[in-house]
Amino acid sequence: LPTLTNPYVRKHVEPKGRFLAAEAEHHEILDAWHSKREAKVRKLVTQHLERTLADLRAELSATPAKRVSRARKVGRPRK
C-alpha cells in the first residue's frame, strides 16, 4: 500500500504549509487514539480523509497556474 499511495502523499503535501497541517491532524488523531476516544478517532480520521481526498482531487485536476495559486493559500491549519 505505501508503494501505491506514496506519489499521492507527496502530491498532497507538496504545497507549502500543507505538511504542517497534516502533521497536526495526525497528532490530534493519535492523541484521541491514546485516550481511547473511539468516536473522536472515527470523526477525526473521517474528516482527515475527506479533506485529503478533496485536496488531491483539486490539486490533480488544476491547471499549473491554479496549482501555484492554491499552494500559496494552503499554509493555514484546518479546523
Short mmCIF file of C-alpha atoms in Angstrom, two decimals, residues 9-77:
data_model
loop_
_atom_site.label_atom_id
_atom_site.label_comp_id
_atom_site.label_asym_id
_atom_site.label_seq_id
_atom_site.Cartn_x
_atom_site.Cartn_y
_atom_site.Cartn_z
CA VAL A 9 1.03 11.55 -0.42
CA ARG A 10 3.89 13.54 -1.92
CA LYS A 11 1.45 15.41 -4.17
CA HIS A 12 -0.83 16.16 -1.23
CA VAL A 13 1.88 17.63 1.00
CA GLU A 14 3.67 19.41 -1.86
CA PRO A 15 2.13 22.88 -1.37
CA LYS A 16 3.87 24.99 1.25
CA GLY A 17 2.47 24.50 4.75
CA ARG A 18 0.30 21.51 3.96
CA PHE A 19 2.77 19.13 5.63
CA LEU A 20 2.42 21.04 8.93
CA ALA A 21 -1.37 20.91 8.75
CA ALA A 22 -1.30 17.16 8.02
CA GLU A 23 1.14 16.58 10.86
CA ALA A 24 -1.12 18.48 13.29
CA GLU A 25 -4.11 16.40 12.17
CA HIS A 26 -2.14 13.17 12.66
CA HIS A 27 -1.12 14.23 16.17
CA GLU A 28 -4.72 15.02 17.07
CA ILE A 29 -5.82 11.60 15.79
CA LEU A 30 -3.04 9.88 17.73
CA ASP A 31 -3.91 11.76 20.95
CA ALA A 32 -7.54 10.66 20.65
CA TRP A 33 -6.39 7.09 19.96
CA HIS A 34 -4.20 7.03 23.07
CA SER A 35 -7.09 8.43 25.11
CA LYS A 36 -9.29 5.58 23.82
CA ARG A 37 -11.84 8.05 22.47
CA GLU A 38 -13.24 5.85 19.71
CA ALA A 39 -15.91 8.26 18.45
CA LYS A 40 -13.38 11.12 18.33
CA VAL A 41 -10.87 8.96 16.43
CA ARG A 42 -13.53 7.93 13.93
CA LYS A 43 -14.60 11.56 13.43
CA LEU A 44 -11.04 12.88 13.05
CA VAL A 45 -9.95 10.14 10.65
CA THR A 46 -13.06 10.64 8.52
CA GLN A 47 -12.52 14.41 8.40
CA HIS A 48 -8.83 13.96 7.59
CA LEU A 49 -9.52 11.52 4.76
CA GLU A 50 -12.30 13.68 3.31
CA ARG A 51 -10.07 16.78 3.34
CA THR A 52 -7.17 14.85 1.84
CA LEU A 53 -9.37 13.47 -0.93
CA ALA A 54 -10.79 16.93 -1.71
CA ASP A 55 -7.29 18.44 -1.74
CA LEU A 56 -5.94 15.73 -4.04
CA ARG A 57 -8.88 15.99 -6.42
CA ALA A 58 -8.46 19.75 -6.63
CA GLU A 59 -4.68 19.55 -6.98
CA LEU A 60 -4.70 16.82 -9.63
CA SER A 61 -7.40 18.48 -11.71
CA ALA A 62 -5.96 22.01 -11.53
CA THR A 63 -4.01 23.64 -14.29
CA PRO A 64 -0.39 24.51 -13.42
CA ALA A 65 -1.29 28.20 -12.83
CA LYS A 66 -4.10 27.25 -10.44
CA ARG A 67 -1.75 24.91 -8.55
CA VAL A 68 0.62 27.76 -7.81
CA SER A 69 -2.26 29.92 -6.60
CA ARG A 70 -3.61 27.16 -4.33
CA ALA A 71 -0.14 26.40 -2.95
CA ARG A 72 0.14 29.97 -1.70
CA LYS A 73 -3.18 29.72 0.19
CA VAL A 74 -2.55 26.39 1.94
CA GLY A 75 -0.29 27.29 4.89
CA ARG A 76 -3.07 27.76 7.46
CA PRO A 77 -4.25 24.87 9.68
#
